[in-house]
CSV table of C-alpha atoms in Angstrom, one decimal:
chain,number,residue,atom,x,y,z
L,1,MET,CA,129.9,61.3,-48.6
L,2,ASN,CA,128.4,64.6,-47.6
L,3,VAL,CA,127.8,63.3,-44.1
L,4,LEU,CA,131.3,62.0,-43.8
L,5,LEU,CA,133.0,65.2,-45.1
L,6,PHE,CA,130.7,67.9,-43.6
L,7,VAL,CA,129.6,66.2,-40.4
L,8,VAL,CA,132.0,63.5,-39.3
L,9,VAL,CA,135.2,65.4,-40.3
L,10,PRO,CA,134.3,68.7,-38.5
L,11,TYR,CA,133.3,66.9,-35.2
L,12,VAL,CA,136.5,64.8,-35.3
L,13,ALA,CA,138.6,67.9,-35.9
L,14,ILE,CA,136.9,69.9,-33.1
L,15,THR,CA,137.4,67.0,-30.7
L,16,VAL,CA,141.1,66.6,-31.6
L,17,PHE,CA,141.5,70.3,-31.3
L,18,VAL,CA,140.1,70.5,-27.8
L,19,VAL,CA,141.5,67.3,-26.4
L,20,GLY,CA,144.8,67.8,-28.1
L,21,HIS,CA,145.3,71.2,-26.5
L,22,VAL,CA,144.4,69.8,-23.0
L,23,TRP,CA,146.9,66.9,-23.5
L,24,ARG,CA,149.6,69.2,-24.8
L,25,TYR,CA,149.2,71.6,-21.9
L,26,ARG,CA,149.3,68.8,-19.3
L,27,TYR,CA,152.1,66.7,-20.7
L,28,ASP,CA,154.2,69.0,-22.9
L,29,LYS,CA,154.3,72.4,-21.2
L,30,PHE,CA,158.0,72.9,-22.1
L,31,GLY,CA,157.1,72.3,-25.7
L,32,TRP,CA,154.3,74.9,-25.6
L,33,THR,CA,156.3,77.5,-27.4
L,34,THR,CA,156.8,79.3,-30.8
L,35,ARG,CA,160.3,77.9,-31.0
L,36,SER,CA,161.4,81.3,-32.1
L,37,SER,CA,164.3,81.7,-34.5
L,38,GLN,CA,164.8,85.4,-34.0
L,39,LEU,CA,168.4,84.9,-32.8
L,40,TYR,CA,169.4,83.5,-36.2
L,41,GLU,CA,168.0,86.2,-38.4
L,42,ARG,CA,166.0,89.4,-37.8
L,43,ARG,CA,165.9,91.5,-41.0
L,44,LEU,CA,163.4,89.3,-42.9
L,45,LEU,CA,161.6,88.4,-39.7
L,46,ARG,CA,160.9,92.1,-38.9
L,47,LEU,CA,159.1,92.4,-42.3
L,48,GLY,CA,157.4,89.0,-42.7
L,49,SER,CA,156.2,88.5,-39.1
L,50,PRO,CA,154.1,91.7,-38.8
L,51,LEU,CA,152.6,91.2,-42.2
L,52,PHE,CA,151.6,87.6,-41.5
L,53,HIS,CA,150.3,88.2,-37.9
L,54,PHE,CA,148.3,91.3,-38.6
L,55,GLY,CA,147.0,89.8,-41.8
L,56,ILE,CA,145.9,86.6,-40.2
L,57,LEU,CA,144.2,88.5,-37.3
L,58,LEU,CA,142.1,90.4,-39.9
L,59,VAL,CA,141.3,87.2,-41.6
L,60,ALA,CA,140.1,85.6,-38.4
L,61,LEU,CA,138.0,88.6,-37.5
L,62,GLY,CA,136.5,88.5,-41.0
L,63,HIS,CA,135.6,84.9,-40.6
L,64,VAL,CA,134.0,85.6,-37.2
L,65,GLY,CA,131.8,88.2,-38.8
L,66,GLY,CA,131.0,86.1,-41.9
L,67,LEU,CA,130.4,82.7,-40.3
L,68,ILE,CA,129.1,83.4,-36.8
L,69,ILE,CA,126.9,86.6,-37.3
L,70,PRO,CA,123.7,85.7,-39.2
L,71,GLU,CA,122.7,87.8,-42.2
L,72,SER,CA,119.5,88.8,-40.4
L,73,TRP,CA,121.5,90.5,-37.7
L,74,THR,CA,123.4,92.8,-40.1
L,75,GLU,CA,120.2,93.6,-41.9
L,76,ALA,CA,118.6,94.5,-38.5
L,77,ALA,CA,121.5,96.8,-37.8
L,78,GLY,CA,120.9,98.6,-41.1
L,79,VAL,CA,123.8,97.2,-43.1
L,80,SER,CA,122.7,96.3,-46.6
L,81,GLU,CA,123.9,93.2,-48.3
L,82,THR,CA,125.7,95.3,-50.9
L,83,ALA,CA,127.6,97.3,-48.3
L,84,TYR,CA,128.4,94.1,-46.3
L,85,HIS,CA,129.7,92.4,-49.5
L,86,ALA,CA,131.8,95.3,-50.6
L,87,VAL,CA,133.5,95.6,-47.2
L,88,ALA,CA,133.9,91.9,-46.7
L,89,VAL,CA,135.5,91.4,-50.1
L,90,GLY,CA,137.7,94.5,-49.9
L,91,LEU,CA,139.1,93.9,-46.4
L,92,GLY,CA,139.2,90.1,-46.9
L,93,THR,CA,141.3,90.5,-50.1
L,94,VAL,CA,143.7,93.0,-48.4
L,95,ALA,CA,144.0,90.8,-45.3
L,96,GLY,CA,144.5,87.6,-47.4
L,97,ILE,CA,147.3,89.3,-49.6
L,98,MET,CA,149.0,90.6,-46.4
L,99,THR,CA,148.9,87.1,-44.9
L,100,LEU,CA,150.2,85.4,-48.0
L,101,ALA,CA,153.0,88.0,-48.5
L,102,GLY,CA,154.1,87.6,-44.9
L,103,ALA,CA,154.0,83.8,-45.1
L,104,ALA,CA,156.0,83.9,-48.3
L,105,ILE,CA,158.7,86.0,-46.7
L,106,LEU,CA,158.8,83.7,-43.6
L,107,VAL,CA,159.0,80.5,-45.8
L,108,TYR,CA,161.7,82.1,-48.0
L,109,ARG,CA,163.6,83.0,-44.7
L,110,ARG,CA,163.4,79.4,-43.5
L,111,ARG,CA,164.6,78.1,-46.8
L,112,THR,CA,167.5,80.5,-47.4
L,113,VAL,CA,168.9,81.2,-43.9
L,114,GLY,CA,171.0,78.2,-42.9
L,115,PRO,CA,170.5,78.2,-39.1
L,116,VAL,CA,166.7,78.8,-39.5
L,117,PHE,CA,166.5,76.0,-42.1
L,118,SER,CA,168.4,73.6,-39.8
L,119,ALA,CA,165.9,74.4,-37.0
L,120,THR,CA,162.9,73.7,-39.2
L,121,THR,CA,161.3,70.4,-38.4
L,122,VAL,CA,159.0,68.1,-40.5
L,123,ASN,CA,156.1,69.3,-38.2
L,124,ASP,CA,156.9,72.9,-39.2
L,125,LYS,CA,156.7,72.0,-42.9
L,126,ILE,CA,153.4,70.3,-42.5
L,127,MET,CA,152.1,73.3,-40.6
L,128,TYR,CA,153.1,75.7,-43.4
L,129,VAL,CA,151.5,73.5,-46.1
L,130,LEU,CA,148.2,73.3,-44.2
L,131,LEU,CA,148.2,76.9,-43.2
L,132,ILE,CA,149.1,78.4,-46.6
L,133,GLY,CA,146.9,75.9,-48.4
L,134,THR,CA,143.9,76.9,-46.4
L,135,ILE,CA,144.6,80.6,-47.0
L,136,VAL,CA,145.1,80.2,-50.7
L,137,LEU,CA,141.9,78.2,-51.1
L,138,GLY,CA,139.9,80.9,-49.2
L,139,LEU,CA,141.4,83.9,-51.0
L,140,GLY,CA,141.4,82.2,-54.4
L,141,THR,CA,137.7,81.3,-54.1
L,142,THR,CA,136.7,84.8,-53.1
L,143,VAL,CA,138.8,86.6,-55.7
L,144,LEU,CA,137.9,84.3,-58.6
L,145,GLY,CA,134.2,84.5,-57.8
L,146,ASN,CA,134.3,88.3,-57.9
L,147,LEU,CA,136.5,88.4,-61.0
L,148,THR,CA,134.1,86.2,-62.9
L,149,GLY,CA,131.1,88.3,-61.8
L,150,HIS,CA,129.4,85.4,-60.0
L,151,PRO,CA,130.3,85.6,-56.4
L,152,HIS,CA,128.7,83.0,-54.2
L,153,ASP,CA,126.7,84.2,-51.2
L,154,TYR,CA,128.3,82.0,-48.5
L,155,ARG,CA,126.0,83.4,-45.9
L,156,GLN,CA,123.2,81.4,-47.4
L,157,THR,CA,125.2,78.1,-47.4
L,158,VAL,CA,128.6,78.0,-45.6
L,159,SER,CA,127.7,80.2,-42.7
L,160,PRO,CA,124.5,78.4,-41.6
L,161,TRP,CA,126.2,75.0,-42.1
L,162,PHE,CA,129.1,76.1,-39.8
L,163,ARG,CA,126.7,77.3,-37.1
L,164,SER,CA,124.6,74.1,-37.4
L,165,ILE,CA,127.6,72.1,-36.3
L,166,PHE,CA,127.8,74.0,-33.0
L,167,TYR,CA,124.0,73.8,-32.7
L,168,LEU,CA,124.4,70.0,-32.8
L,169,HIS,CA,122.1,69.9,-35.7
L,170,PRO,CA,124.5,69.7,-38.7
L,171,ASP,CA,123.1,70.2,-42.1
L,172,PRO,CA,125.6,68.9,-44.7
L,173,GLU,CA,123.3,69.6,-47.6
L,174,LEU,CA,123.9,73.3,-47.1
L,175,MET,CA,127.6,72.9,-47.7
L,176,ALA,CA,127.0,70.5,-50.6
L,177,LYS,CA,125.3,73.5,-52.4
L,178,ALA,CA,128.4,75.6,-52.1
L,179,PRO,CA,131.0,75.8,-54.9
L,180,ILE,CA,133.9,73.3,-54.7
L,181,GLY,CA,136.3,76.0,-53.6
L,182,PHE,CA,134.4,76.7,-50.4
L,183,ARG,CA,134.1,73.0,-49.7
L,184,LEU,CA,137.8,72.5,-50.1
L,185,HIS,CA,138.5,75.6,-48.0
L,186,GLY,CA,136.3,74.3,-45.2
L,187,LEU,CA,137.9,70.8,-45.2
L,188,ALA,CA,141.4,72.3,-45.3
L,189,ALA,CA,140.5,74.5,-42.3
L,190,PHE,CA,139.2,71.6,-40.2
L,191,THR,CA,142.3,69.6,-41.1
L,192,LEU,CA,144.4,72.5,-39.9
L,193,PHE,CA,142.5,72.7,-36.6
L,194,ALA,CA,143.1,69.0,-36.0
L,195,PHE,CA,146.8,69.4,-36.6
L,196,TRP,CA,146.9,72.6,-34.5
L,197,PRO,CA,147.5,71.2,-31.0
L,198,PHE,CA,150.6,69.3,-32.2
L,199,SER,CA,152.3,72.2,-33.8
L,200,ARG,CA,153.9,75.5,-32.8
L,201,LEU,CA,150.5,77.1,-33.4
L,202,VAL,CA,149.6,76.5,-29.8
L,203,HIS,CA,151.3,79.7,-29.0
L,204,VAL,CA,148.2,81.5,-30.1
L,205,PHE,CA,146.6,80.6,-26.8
L,206,SER,CA,149.6,81.8,-24.7
L,207,ALA,CA,149.7,85.1,-22.8
L,208,PRO,CA,152.5,86.2,-20.5
L,209,LEU,CA,150.2,87.2,-17.7
L,210,GLY,CA,152.6,86.0,-15.1
L,211,TYR,CA,154.9,88.9,-15.9
L,212,LEU,CA,152.3,91.3,-14.5
L,213,THR,CA,152.9,90.1,-11.0
L,214,ARG,CA,156.4,88.8,-11.1
L,215,PRO,CA,159.1,90.9,-9.3
L,216,TYR,CA,161.5,92.9,-11.5
L,217,ILE,CA,164.5,91.7,-9.4
L,218,VAL,CA,164.3,88.6,-7.3
L,219,TYR,CA,166.3,88.7,-4.0
L,220,ARG,CA,166.6,85.3,-2.3
L,221,SER,CA,168.2,84.3,0.9
L,222,ARG,CA,169.4,80.8,2.0
L,223,ASP,CA,168.6,81.7,5.6
L,224,ARG,CA,165.3,79.9,6.5
L,225,GLN,CA,164.9,82.1,9.6
L,226,LEU,CA,164.5,85.4,7.8
L,227,GLY,CA,161.0,86.8,7.6
L,228,THR,CA,157.7,85.8,9.1
L,229,ARG,CA,155.3,86.9,6.3
L,230,PRO,CA,153.9,84.4,3.8
L,231,VAL,CA,156.2,84.0,0.8
L,232,ARG,CA,154.9,85.6,-2.4
L,233,ARG,CA,155.1,83.8,-5.7
L,234,GLY,CA,158.4,84.5,-7.3
L,235,TRP,CA,160.1,85.3,-4.0
L,236,GLU,CA,160.6,81.7,-2.8
L,237,ARG,CA,163.8,81.1,-0.9
L,238,VAL,CA,166.5,78.9,-2.4
L,239,GLN,CA,166.8,75.7,-0.3
């Protein structure tokens, strides 16, 4: 069971994540969008969206530091375990509360604003359940562990297990030693990653770089004889 949950599931999720994004980009470019509902309602969106996005960004950065950077590296840099733990718990709790508060506002907006609710698909509902469930499991495990006075040192179990997956030498026994909350959080996260390519979350990998080189105003001529220079992108003549 440990091999199935903490070896097979992660590799399947990573494969679906990568292949799914490639497939989505090749065959559904017009669907690669946030499907923004800003036109329907802005007051709640102006409050919930920044809270959620800045919070989730801090959560992601915290996971990069906690899962990818080994404990020996922070010790070599002069950061004690006590200092690291205090900063990680403090910032992680604040970031998690920000993210959940923003998500709660966005869900409330989708449920109470008629046009936004009508534009909400089953795919969106599944995405919110997976996303919020993953965040709640992670935040709840961290907060409860510290409130009870018995926080788990995930850098001894979860972090090396996570890195072992990408080393191609997975060690499921490390994850099996972690509390149930960390195990559920990890499984929920990989389930979310597997669903990611087929949801609006793909917009995370979008950047409007084309706007940097696109002309402000596009003038076009129907006369094919005008001009001898090569046509720049965005200045193509209308046929």
